N, CA, C and O atoms as a GROMACS GRO file, in nm:
protein
  564
    1MET      N    1   2.754  13.825  -0.328
    1MET     CA    2   2.806  13.725  -0.248
    1MET      C    3   2.820  13.577  -0.308
    1MET      O    4   2.734  13.529  -0.382
    2GLU      N    5   2.920  13.519  -0.275
    2GLU     CA    6   2.939  13.399  -0.329
    2GLU      C    7   2.950  13.299  -0.214
    2GLU      O    8   2.980  13.338  -0.101
    3ILE      N    9   2.927  13.170  -0.242
    3ILE     CA   10   2.913  13.066  -0.175
    3ILE      C   11   2.972  12.951  -0.235
    3ILE      O   12   2.936  12.912  -0.346
    4VAL      N   13   3.079  12.883  -0.156
    4VAL     CA   14   3.141  12.772  -0.225
    4VAL      C   15   3.156  12.660  -0.141
    4VAL      O   16   3.208  12.688  -0.033
    5PHE      N   17   3.124  12.534  -0.158
    5PHE     CA   18   3.133  12.399  -0.094
    5PHE      C   19   3.259  12.334  -0.153
    5PHE      O   20   3.285  12.343  -0.273
    6SER      N   21   3.341  12.264  -0.057
    6SER     CA   22   3.451  12.198  -0.097
    6SER      C   23   3.455  12.087   0.004
    6SER      O   24   3.416  12.095   0.121
    7ILE      N   25   3.515  11.966  -0.064
    7ILE     CA   26   3.570  11.839   0.034
    7ILE      C   27   3.688  11.812  -0.002
    7ILE      O   28   3.736  11.844  -0.110
    8ASN      N   29   3.753  11.739   0.102
    8ASN     CA   30   3.898  11.674   0.108
    8ASN      C   31   3.990  11.789   0.058
    8ASN      O   32   4.051  11.788  -0.049
    9ASN      N   33   3.992  11.899   0.162
    9ASN     CA   34   4.094  12.001   0.139
    9ASN      C   35   4.104  12.087  -0.006
    9ASN      O   36   4.210  12.122  -0.057
   10ASN      N   37   3.966  12.112  -0.062
   10ASN     CA   38   3.964  12.168  -0.203
   10ASN      C   39   4.001  12.056  -0.303
   10ASN      O   40   4.044  12.090  -0.413
   11ALA      N   41   3.988  11.937  -0.276
   11ALA     CA   42   4.003  11.826  -0.408
   11ALA      C   43   3.891  11.834  -0.497
   11ALA      O   44   3.903  11.799  -0.614
   12GLU      N   45   3.776  11.881  -0.448
   12GLU     CA   46   3.642  11.888  -0.531
   12GLU      C   47   3.561  12.012  -0.463
   12GLU      O   48   3.532  12.021  -0.344
   13ILE      N   49   3.528  12.111  -0.574
   13ILE     CA   50   3.492  12.230  -0.542
   13ILE      C   51   3.349  12.272  -0.614
   13ILE      O   52   3.348  12.260  -0.736
   14MET      N   53   3.237  12.316  -0.558
   14MET     CA   54   3.143  12.361  -0.622
   14MET      C   55   3.104  12.492  -0.574
   14MET      O   56   3.085  12.512  -0.454
   15VAL      N   57   3.090  12.580  -0.661
   15VAL     CA   58   3.064  12.712  -0.656
   15VAL      C   59   2.882  12.723  -0.677
   15VAL      O   60   2.819  12.707  -0.782
   16MET      N   61   2.836  12.751  -0.557
   16MET     CA   62   2.689  12.766  -0.571
   16MET      C   63   2.655  12.875  -0.678
   16MET      O   64   2.713  12.984  -0.677
   17PRO      N   65   2.542  12.836  -0.784
   17PRO     CA   66   2.523  12.930  -0.876
   17PRO      C   67   2.447  13.053  -0.839
   17PRO      O   68   2.450  13.142  -0.924
   18THR      N   69   2.384  13.073  -0.739
   18THR     CA   70   2.304  13.192  -0.677
   18THR      C   71   2.341  13.185  -0.536
   18THR      O   72   2.389  13.088  -0.476
   19ALA      N   73   2.306  13.322  -0.482
   19ALA     CA   74   2.341  13.344  -0.340
   19ALA      C   75   2.214  13.302  -0.249
   19ALA      O   76   2.140  13.392  -0.210
   20PRO      N   77   2.193  13.195  -0.222
   20PRO     CA   78   2.038  13.124  -0.167
   20PRO      C   79   2.011  13.206  -0.040
   20PRO      O   80   2.106  13.252   0.024
   21GLU      N   81   1.899  13.223  -0.008
   21GLU     CA   82   1.865  13.255   0.127
   21GLU      C   83   1.931  13.135   0.245
   21GLU      O   84   1.918  13.013   0.242
   22PHE      N   85   1.989  13.204   0.325
   22PHE     CA   86   2.035  13.126   0.428
   22PHE      C   87   2.022  13.171   0.571
   22PHE      O   88   2.032  13.289   0.603
   23GLU      N   89   2.001  13.074   0.656
   23GLU     CA   90   2.017  13.103   0.817
   23GLU      C   91   2.088  13.020   0.856
   23GLU      O   92   2.103  12.906   0.811
   24ILE      N   93   2.164  13.092   0.983
   24ILE     CA   94   2.247  13.044   1.079
   24ILE      C   95   2.200  13.054   1.204
   24ILE      O   96   2.171  13.162   1.257
   25ALA      N   97   2.187  12.923   1.266
   25ALA     CA   98   2.158  12.924   1.416
   25ALA      C   99   2.280  12.902   1.509
   25ALA      O  100   2.363  12.813   1.488
   26GLU      N  101   2.285  12.984   1.606
   26GLU     CA  102   2.391  12.982   1.695
   26GLU      C  103   2.330  12.960   1.852
   26GLU      O  104   2.319  13.057   1.926
   27ALA      N  105   2.299  12.854   1.886
   27ALA     CA  106   2.228  12.800   2.017
   27ALA      C  107   2.336  12.791   2.129
   27ALA      O  108   2.454  12.769   2.105
   28GLN      N  109   2.288  12.810   2.247
   28GLN     CA  110   2.372  12.789   2.376
   28GLN      C  111   2.274  12.691   2.465
   28GLN      O  112   2.152  12.696   2.485
   29GLY      N  113   2.375  12.602   2.510
   29GLY     CA  114   2.306  12.486   2.606
   29GLY      C  115   2.279  12.529   2.747
   29GLY      O  116   2.324  12.478   2.850
   30ASN      N  117   2.198  12.632   2.734
   30ASN     CA  118   2.170  12.676   2.882
   30ASN      C  119   2.064  12.614   2.960
   30ASN      O  120   1.964  12.573   2.901
   31ASP      N  121   2.075  12.601   3.089
   31ASP     CA  122   1.959  12.508   3.175
   31ASP      C  123   1.922  12.615   3.270
   31ASP      O  124   1.996  12.708   3.300
   32THR      N  125   1.784  12.595   3.324
   32THR     CA  126   1.741  12.644   3.441
   32THR      C  127   1.711  12.546   3.560
   32THR      O  128   1.645  12.448   3.527
   33PHE      N  129   1.740  12.551   3.665
   33PHE     CA  130   1.703  12.489   3.784
   33PHE      C  131   1.639  12.551   3.893
   33PHE      O  132   1.669  12.665   3.929
   34GLN      N  133   1.556  12.486   3.944
   34GLN     CA  134   1.469  12.533   4.036
   34GLN      C  135   1.543  12.527   4.193
   34GLN      O  136   1.576  12.426   4.255
   35GLY      N  137   1.555  12.646   4.227
   35GLY     CA  138   1.612  12.651   4.395
   35GLY      C  139   1.494  12.645   4.474
   35GLY      O  140   1.376  12.633   4.438
   36LEU      N  141   1.553  12.658   4.606
   36LEU     CA  142   1.426  12.682   4.703
   36LEU      C  143   1.352  12.792   4.700
   36LEU      O  144   1.231  12.782   4.717
   37THR      N  145   1.413  12.921   4.678
   37THR     CA  146   1.346  13.035   4.661
   37THR      C  147   1.358  13.102   4.532
   37THR      O  148   1.288  13.199   4.507
   38VAL      N  149   1.451  13.052   4.440
   38VAL     CA  150   1.480  13.140   4.328
   38VAL      C  151   1.512  13.043   4.220
   38VAL      O  152   1.561  12.937   4.260
   39ASN      N  153   1.492  13.059   4.079
   39ASN     CA  154   1.543  12.974   3.971
   39ASN      C  155   1.691  13.021   3.950
   39ASN      O  156   1.733  13.135   3.968
   40ILE      N  157   1.761  12.914   3.909
   40ILE     CA  158   1.939  12.951   3.910
   40ILE      C  159   1.916  12.911   3.742
   40ILE      O  160   1.846  12.820   3.696
   41ARG      N  161   1.992  13.000   3.676
   41ARG     CA  162   2.028  13.004   3.526
   41ARG      C  163   2.174  12.917   3.522
   41ARG      O  164   2.264  12.956   3.596
   42MET      N  165   2.190  12.834   3.460
   42MET     CA  166   2.333  12.775   3.434
   42MET      C  167   2.365  12.797   3.276
   42MET      O  168   2.301  12.745   3.185
   43ILE      N  169   2.470  12.881   3.262
   43ILE     CA  170   2.521  12.900   3.115
   43ILE      C  171   2.587  12.779   3.063
   43ILE      O  172   2.690  12.744   3.120
   44GLY      N  173   2.548  12.717   2.973
   44GLY     CA  174   2.614  12.590   2.910
   44GLY      C  175   2.704  12.646   2.784
   44GLY      O  176   2.723  12.763   2.752
   45ASN      N  177   2.752  12.531   2.726
   45ASN     CA  178   2.846  12.548   2.626
   45ASN      C  179   2.777  12.576   2.504
   45ASN      O  180   2.661  12.542   2.484
   46LYS      N  181   2.851  12.638   2.419
   46LYS     CA  182   2.804  12.679   2.271
   46LYS      C  183   2.760  12.550   2.179
   46LYS      O  184   2.835  12.454   2.159
   47GLU      N  185   2.678  12.559   2.148
   47GLU     CA  186   2.618  12.427   2.064
   47GLU      C  187   2.667  12.445   1.916
   47GLU      O  188   2.699  12.552   1.865
   48LEU      N  189   2.668  12.316   1.852
   48LEU     CA  190   2.711  12.325   1.702
   48LEU      C  191   2.621  12.418   1.641
   48LEU      O  192   2.502  12.420   1.673
   49ARG      N  193   2.671  12.502   1.549
   49ARG     CA  194   2.591  12.592   1.467
   49ARG      C  195   2.516  12.498   1.356
   49ARG      O  196   2.570  12.401   1.302
   50THR      N  197   2.390  12.539   1.332
   50THR     CA  198   2.317  12.506   1.197
   50THR      C  199   2.296  12.596   1.118
   50THR      O  200   2.277  12.712   1.154
   51MET      N  201   2.297  12.550   0.975
   51MET     CA  202   2.262  12.634   0.852
   51MET      C  203   2.164  12.563   0.750
   51MET      O  204   2.170  12.448   0.706
   52SER      N  205   2.074  12.662   0.726
   52SER     CA  206   1.993  12.588   0.612
   52SER      C  207   1.996  12.679   0.490
   52SER      O  208   1.980  12.800   0.504
   53LEU      N  209   2.015  12.626   0.375
   53LEU     CA  210   2.026  12.705   0.242
   53LEU      C  211   1.916  12.676   0.159
   53LEU      O  212   1.894  12.556   0.145
   54SER      N  213   1.831  12.767   0.092
   54SER     CA  214   1.728  12.719   0.015
   54SER      C  215   1.743  12.800  -0.131
   54SER      O  216   1.770  12.920  -0.128
   55SER      N  217   1.728  12.741  -0.241
   55SER     CA  218   1.768  12.826  -0.339
   55SER      C  219   1.716  12.739  -0.487
   55SER      O  220   1.611  12.675  -0.481
   56PHE      N  221   1.788  12.742  -0.603
   56PHE     CA  222   1.769  12.652  -0.710
   56PHE      C  223   1.894  12.620  -0.782
   56PHE      O  224   1.984  12.704  -0.779
   57PHE      N  225   1.908  12.528  -0.834
   57PHE     CA  226   2.026  12.501  -0.944
   57PHE      C  227   1.963  12.522  -1.086
   57PHE      O  228   1.864  12.459  -1.124
   58PRO      N  229   2.019  12.600  -1.149
   58PRO     CA  230   1.976  12.632  -1.294
   58PRO      C  231   2.015  12.543  -1.374
   58PRO      O  232   2.107  12.469  -1.340
   59SER      N  233   1.952  12.528  -1.502
   59SER     CA  234   1.962  12.423  -1.589
   59SER      C  235   2.004  12.524  -1.723
   59SER      O  236   2.016  12.471  -1.834
   60LYS      N  237   2.022  12.644  -1.709
   60LYS     CA  238   2.086  12.737  -1.807
   60LYS      C  239   2.152  12.843  -1.743
   60LYS      O  240   2.137  12.871  -1.624
   61ARG      N  241   2.238  12.912  -1.834
   61ARG     CA  242   2.315  13.029  -1.764
   61ARG      C  243   2.235  13.139  -1.761
   61ARG      O  244   2.186  13.174  -1.869
   62TYR      N  245   2.207  13.211  -1.646
   62TYR     CA  246   2.135  13.341  -1.613
   62TYR      C  247   2.243  13.443  -1.613
   62TYR      O  248   2.359  13.406  -1.594
   63PRO      N  249   2.214  13.571  -1.635
   63PRO     CA  250   2.298  13.681  -1.626
   63PRO      C  251   2.352  13.711  -1.487
   63PRO      O  252   2.464  13.759  -1.469
   64TRP      N  253   2.279  13.684  -1.402
   64TRP     CA  254   2.325  13.711  -1.267
   64TRP      C  255   2.388  13.608  -1.192
   64TRP      O  256   2.418  13.627  -1.074
   65MET      N  257   2.409  13.500  -1.249
   65MET     CA  258   2.484  13.377  -1.184
   65MET      C  259   2.646  13.402  -1.182
   65MET      O  260   2.704  13.482  -1.256
   66SER      N  261   2.705  13.319  -1.086
   66SER     CA  262   2.840  13.332  -1.079
   66SER      C  263   2.926  13.282  -1.181
   66SER      O  264   2.914  13.160  -1.187
   67PRO      N  265   2.995  13.319  -1.252
   67PRO     CA  266   3.032  13.280  -1.352
   67PRO      C  267   3.118  13.148  -1.362
   67PRO      O  268   3.143  13.090  -1.469
   68TYR      N  269   3.157  13.109  -1.241
   68TYR     CA  270   3.228  12.988  -1.209
   68TYR      C  271   3.138  12.886  -1.193
   68TYR      O  272   3.178  12.770  -1.194
   69ALA      N  273   2.998  12.918  -1.175
   69ALA     CA  274   2.893  12.789  -1.138
   69ALA      C  275   2.866  12.697  -1.260
   69ALA      O  276   2.870  12.736  -1.377
   70ASP      N  277   2.841  12.588  -1.224
   70ASP     CA  278   2.811  12.488  -1.323
   70ASP      C  279   2.666  12.503  -1.374
   70ASP      O  280   2.597  12.571  -1.299
   71VAL      N  281   2.614  12.465  -1.467
   71VAL     CA  282   2.477  12.488  -1.524
   71VAL      C  283   2.400  12.362  -1.542
   71VAL      O  284   2.300  12.352  -1.612
   72ASN      N  285   2.458  12.259  -1.469
   72ASN     CA  286   2.404  12.125  -1.480
   72ASN      C  287   2.357  12.084  -1.336
   72ASN      O  288   2.435  12.051  -1.247
   73PRO      N  289   2.226  12.091  -1.324
   73PRO     CA  290   2.167  12.083  -1.178
   73PRO      C  291   2.221  11.930  -1.118
   73PRO      O  292   2.249  11.916  -0.999
   74GLN      N  293   2.231  11.836  -1.203
   74GLN     CA  294   2.266  11.716  -1.158
   74GLN      C  295   2.417  11.688  -1.101
   74GLN      O  296   2.450  11.592  -1.032
   75ALA      N  297   2.494  11.786  -1.142
   75ALA     CA  298   2.633  11.794  -1.090
   75ALA      C  299   2.619  11.843  -0.950
   75ALA      O  300   2.700  11.797  -0.869
   76TYR      N  301   2.532  11.926  -0.907
   76TYR     CA  302   2.522  11.955  -0.770
   76TYR      C  303   2.458  11.870  -0.676
   76TYR      O  304   2.484  11.866  -0.556
   77ILE      N  305   2.353  11.787  -0.750
   77ILE     CA  306   2.282  11.672  -0.679
   77ILE      C  307   2.356  11.588  -0.657
   77ILE      O  308   2.354  11.541  -0.544
   78ASP      N  309   2.452  11.534  -0.754
   78ASP     CA  310   2.566  11.445  -0.723
   78ASP      C  311   2.664  11.456  -0.628
   78ASP      O  312   2.700  11.368  -0.550
   79PHE      N  313   2.712  11.586  -0.638
   79PHE     CA  314   2.812  11.634  -0.520
   79PHE      C  315   2.730  11.609  -0.380
   79PHE      O  316   2.771  11.521  -0.304
   80PHE      N  317   2.621  11.680  -0.349
   80PHE     CA  318   2.571  11.657  -0.218
   80PHE      C  319   2.535  11.517  -0.182
   80PHE      O  320   2.543  11.472  -0.068
   81LYS      N  321   2.496  11.451  -0.284
   81LYS     CA  322   2.470  11.305  -0.246
   81LYS      C  323   2.584  11.219  -0.230
   81LYS      O  324   2.581  11.121  -0.156
   82SER      N  325   2.695  11.256  -0.304
   82SER     CA  326   2.832  11.177  -0.283
   82SER      C  327   2.880  11.221  -0.105
   82SER      O  328   2.911  11.140  -0.017
   83ILE      N  329   2.875  11.330  -0.096
   83ILE     CA  330   2.911  11.375   0.045
   83ILE      C  331   2.846  11.304   0.151
   83ILE      O  332   2.905  11.271   0.253
   84LYS      N  333   2.703  11.276   0.125
   84LYS     CA  334   2.643  11.199   0.230
   84LYS      C  335   2.666  11.059   0.218
   84LYS      O  336   2.658  10.997   0.324
   85THR      N  337   2.692  10.994   0.114
   85THR     CA  338   2.707  10.849   0.091
   85THR      C  339   2.856  10.823   0.140
   85THR      O  340   2.885  10.725   0.209
   86GLN      N  341   2.948  10.917   0.101
   86GLN     CA  342   3.099  10.897   0.151
   86GLN      C  343   3.093  10.919   0.328
   86GLN      O  344   3.168  10.854   0.399
   87ARG      N  345   3.020  10.993   0.371
   87ARG     CA  346   2.989  11.028   0.515
   87ARG      C  347   3.122  11.107   0.567
   87ARG      O  348   3.187  11.081   0.668
   88ILE      N  349   3.146  11.200   0.480
   88ILE     CA  350   3.256  11.304   0.495
   88ILE      C  351   3.186  11.459   0.532
   88ILE      O  352   3.070  11.492   0.507
   89PRO      N  353   3.283  11.536   0.592
   89PRO     CA  354   3.229  11.678   0.608
   89PRO      C  355   3.270  11.744   0.480
   89PRO      O  356   3.362  11.709   0.406
   90ALA      N  357   3.186  11.847   0.467
   90ALA     CA  358   3.233  11.946   0.348
   90ALA      C  359   3.258  12.080   0.426
   90ALA      O  360   3.233  12.099   0.545
   91ARG      N  361   3.315  12.171   0.335
   91ARG     CA  362   3.365  12.301   0.415
   91ARG      C  363   3.269  12.390   0.309
   91ARG      O  364   3.253  12.360   0.191
   92ILE      N  365   3.205  12.508   0.380
   92ILE     CA  366   3.146  12.615   0.320
   92ILE      C  367   3.203  12.744   0.360
   92ILE      O  368   3.212  12.787   0.475
   93VAL      N  369   3.246  12.810   0.232
   93VAL     CA  370   3.303  12.945   0.242
   93VAL      C  371   3.221  13.042   0.184
   93VAL      O  372   3.203  13.031   0.062
   94ILE      N  373   3.157  13.151   0.256
   94ILE     CA  374   3.059  13.244   0.213
   94ILE      C  375   3.154  13.356   0.214
   94ILE      O  376   3.232  13.370   0.308
   95SER      N  377   3.151  13.447   0.101
   95SER     CA  378   3.238  13.592   0.084
   95SER      C  379   3.123  13.681   0.031
   95SER      O  380   3.040  13.654  -0.056
   96ASP      N  381   3.139  13.806   0.110
   96ASP     CA  382   3.049  13.916   0.078
   96ASP      C  383   3.093  13.962  -0.048
   96ASP      O  384   3.195  13.914  -0.097
   97ASN      N  385   3.014  14.068  -0.120
   97ASN     CA  386   3.051  14.129  -0.235
   97ASN      C  387   3.170  14.197  -0.271
   97ASN      O  388   3.209  14.218  -0.386
   98ASN      N  389   3.232  14.234  -0.148
   98ASN     CA  390   3.372  14.278  -0.125
   98ASN      C  391   3.475  14.157  -0.130
   98ASN      O  392   3.587  14.188  -0.089
   99ASP      N  393   3.461  14.041  -0.168
   99ASP     CA  394   3.537  13.920  -0.130
   99ASP      C  395   3.578  13.905   0.010
   99ASP      O  396   3.665  13.821   0.028
  100ARG      N  397   3.530  13.973   0.119
  100ARG     CA  398   3.536  13.948   0.250
  100ARG      C  399   3.477  13.803   0.284
  100ARG      O  400   3.368  13.764   0.242
  101GLU      N  401   3.562  13.729   0.366
  101GLU     CA  402   3.517  13.608   0.408
  101GLU      C  403   3.432  13.630   0.547
  101GLU      O  404   3.472  13.672   0.655
  102VAL      N  405   3.286  13.584   0.504
  102VAL     CA  406   3.172  13.605   0.622
  102VAL      C  407   3.163  13.484   0.704
  102VAL      O  408   3.131  13.488   0.823
  103LEU      N  409   3.197  13.356   0.630
  103LEU     CA  410   3.163  13.242   0.727
  103LEU      C  411   3.261  13.138   0.652
  103LEU      O  412   3.258  13.136   0.529
  104ASN      N  413   3.341  13.056   0.717
  104ASN     CA  414   3.420  12.947   0.696
  104ASN      C  415   3.406  12.830   0.781
  104ASN      O  416   3.462  12.822   0.890
  105MET      N  417   3.334  12.740   0.734
  105MET     CA  418   3.288  12.630   0.855
  105MET      C  419   3.299  12.506   0.797
  105MET      O  420   3.286  12.514   0.675
  106ALA      N  421   3.319  12.389   0.841
  106ALA     CA  422   3.320  12.256   0.818
  106ALA      C  423   3.159  12.224   0.873
  106ALA      O  424   3.105  12.258   0.979
  107VAL      N  425   3.110  12.150   0.764
  107VAL     CA  426   2.970  12.103   0.798
  107VAL      C  427   2.952  11.945   0.762
  107VAL      O  428   3.024  11.890   0.679
  108SER      N  429   2.850  11.879   0.830
  108SER     CA  430   2.791  11.784   0.788
  108SER      C  431   2.652  11.808   0.707
  108SER      O  432   2.568  11.893   0.736
  109ILE      N  433   2.644  11.733   0.621
  109ILE     CA  434   2.512  11.738   0.538
  109ILE      C  435   2.397  11.647   0.617
  109ILE      O  436   2.403  11.525   0.631
  110ASP      N  437   2.282  11.739   0.670
  110ASP     CA  438   2.187  11.659   0.756
  110ASP      C  439   2.070  11.617   0.686
  110ASP      O  440   2.003  11.516   0.708
  111ASN      N  441   2.051  11.714   0.589
  111ASN     CA  442   1.920  11.688   0.513
  111ASN      C  443   1.929  11.754   0.366
  111ASN      O  444   1.968  11.871   0.363
  112PHE      N  445   1.899  11.695   0.253
  112PHE     CA  446   1.927  11.728   0.125
  112PHE      C  447   1.777  11.728   0.051
  112PHE      O  448   1.733  11.615   0.030
  113THR      N  449   1.712  11.814   0.018
  113THR     CA  450   1.588  11.792  -0.044
  113THR      C  451   1.585  11.866  -0.180
  113THR      O  452   1.626  11.983  -0.184
  114TYR      N  453   1.541  11.806  -0.287
  114TYR     CA  454   1.526  11.887  -0.407
  114TYR      C  455   1.411  11.825  -0.492
  114TYR      O  456   1.367  11.710  -0.483
  115LYS      N  457   1.366  11.939  -0.587
  115LYS     CA  458   1.232  11.929  -0.666
  115LYS      C  459   1.298  11.991  -0.788
  115LYS      O  460   1.367  12.092  -0.802
  116TYR      N  461   1.250  11.885  -0.884
  116TYR     CA  462   1.296  11.939  -1.034
  116TYR      C  463   1.160  12.016  -1.108
  116TYR      O  464   1.048  11.965  -1.107
  117ARG      N  465   1.186  12.119  -1.159
  117ARG     CA  466   1.085  12.190  -1.215
  117ARG      C  467   1.079  12.165  -1.387
  117ARG      O  468   1.170  12.118  -1.455
  118LYS      N  469   0.963  12.203  -1.426
  118LYS     CA  470   0.928  12.165  -1.575
  118LYS      C  471   1.047  12.226  -1.664
  118LYS      O  472   1.087  12.164  -1.762
  119ASN      N  473   1.099  12.338  -1.630
  119ASN     CA  474   1.204  12.408  -1.701
  119ASN      C  475   1.352  12.348  -1.713
  119ASN      O  476   1.436  12.382  -1.796
  120GLY      N  477   1.367  12.249  -1.610
  120GLY     CA  478   1.484  12.193  -1.580
  120GLY      C  479   1.556  12.223  -1.477
  120GLY      O  480   1.641  12.145  -1.433
  121ASP      N  481   1.531  12.352  -1.420
  121ASP     CA  482   1.592  12.404  -1.297
  121ASP      C  483   1.542  12.313  -1.166
  121ASP      O  484   1.429  12.264  -1.161
  122VAL      N  485   1.635  12.300  -1.070
  122VAL     CA  486   1.604  12.208  -0.963
  122VAL      C  487   1.628  12.313  -0.830
  122VAL      O  488   1.728  12.375  -0.797
  123ASP      N  489   1.467  12.305  -0.755
  123ASP     CA  490   1.476  12.363  -0.646
  123ASP      C  491   1.545  12.282  -0.522
  123ASP      O  492   1.536  12.160  -0.514
  124TYR      N  493   1.612  12.361  -0.428
  124TYR     CA  494   1.666  12.273  -0.314
  124TYR      C  495   1.670  12.329  -0.189
  124TYR      O  496   1.669  12.451  -0.172
  125THR      N  497   1.675  12.238  -0.091
  125THR     CA  498   1.675  12.282   0.055
  125THR      C  499   1.802  12.204   0.105
  125THR      O  500   1.800  12.081   0.093
  126LEU      N  501   1.904  12.259   0.157
  126LEU     CA  502   2.002  12.183   0.224
  126LEU      C  503   2.042  12.221   0.369
  126LEU      O  504   2.092  12.333   0.383
  127ASP      N  505   2.029  12.147   0.471
  127ASP     CA  506   2.045  12.148   0.622
  127ASP      C  507   2.177  12.112   0.650
  127ASP      O  508   2.218  12.004   0.607
  128THR      N  509   2.256  12.191   0.720
  128THR     CA  510   2.377  12.146   0.743
  128THR      C  511   2.410  12.155   0.921
  128THR      O  512   2.325  12.206   0.994
  129THR      N  513   2.528  12.106   0.972
  129THR     CA  514   2.548  12.132   1.091
  129THR      C  515   2.702  12.143   1.090
  129THR      O  516   2.774  12.090   1.007
  130GLU      N  517   2.743  12.221   1.195
  130GLU     CA  518   2.899  12.260   1.198
  130GLU      C  519   2.932  12.122   1.233
  130GLU      O  520   2.863  12.039   1.293
  131TYR      N  521   3.059  12.110   1.182
  131TYR     CA  522   3.150  11.971   1.212
  131TYR      C  523   3.279  12.021   1.268
  131TYR      O  524   3.349  12.108   1.216
  132VAL      N  525   3.305  11.954   1.387
  132VAL     CA  526   3.432  11.978   1.453
  132VAL      C  527   3.528  11.877   1.432
  132VAL      O  528   3.489  11.761   1.451
  133PHE      N  529   3.651  11.897   1.395
  133PHE     CA  530   3.738  11.780   1.381
  133PHE      C  531   3.783  11.765   1.507
  133PHE      O  532   3.793  11.862   1.583
  134VAL      N  533   3.816  11.642   1.541
  134VAL     CA  534   3.855  11.601   1.667
  134VAL      C  535   4.003  11.536   1.642
  134VAL      O  536   4.020  11.437   1.571
  135LYS      N  537   4.096  11.597   1.702
  135LYS     CA  538   4.225  11.516   1.684
  135LYS      C  539   4.299  11.478   1.811
  135LYS      O  540   4.268  11.537   1.915
  136SER      N  541   4.393  11.386   1.814
  136SER     CA  542   4.448  11.350   1.969
  136SER      C  543   4.485  11.466   2.011
  136SER      O  544   4.523  11.558   1.939
  137GLY      N  545   4.474  11.467   2.150
  137GLY     CA  546   4.540  11.609   2.218
  137GLY      C  547   4.443  11.747   2.200
  137GLY      O  548   4.479  11.854   2.251
  138GLY      N  549   4.336  11.737   2.132
  138GLY     CA  550   4.240  11.845   2.126
  138GLY      C  551   4.150  11.855   2.028
  138GLY      O  552   4.141  11.753   1.960
  139ILE      N  553   4.070  11.954   1.993
  139ILE     CA  554   3.972  11.981   1.900
  139ILE      C  555   4.009  12.080   1.823
  139ILE      O  556   4.052  12.182   1.878
  140ASN      N  557   4.002  12.074   1.675
  140ASN     CA  558   4.011  12.196   1.581
  140ASN      C  559   3.901  12.201   1.520
  140ASN      O  560   3.830  12.102   1.500
  141GLY      N  561   3.878  12.309   1.487
  141GLY     CA  562   3.767  12.373   1.391
  141GLY      C  563   3.774  12.381   1.280
  141GLY      O  564   3.682  12.432   1.216
   0.00000   0.00000   0.00000
């Protein structure tokens, strides 16, 4: 599995060094209203997907790492901090082991936490929310 983050139409790309654990939540904005004799369920709009990734940025090359990944944890930290500072969306593309695209989604970075280990590796958690590009005349994803 390969996970790639990019910004500004692939002007800058970061290949994640490991396939982190990740979870995608796809909520629906449903509501229940009380009627006189029965409750009524209203199916709402699809909400924005959220995704949380957790793993670590290695400080040395491990045999199981993506060959395209950086071995400088600070490069990843700077990349994600820059996205937040610039207030721009990123794109995440996840491919399976057969190079089939599993997910391709623009996201905002909501929370980025990281912790340095004694060996130089950096544990991280990255929380994102789907970002929908709004253009005049409609919405594009």
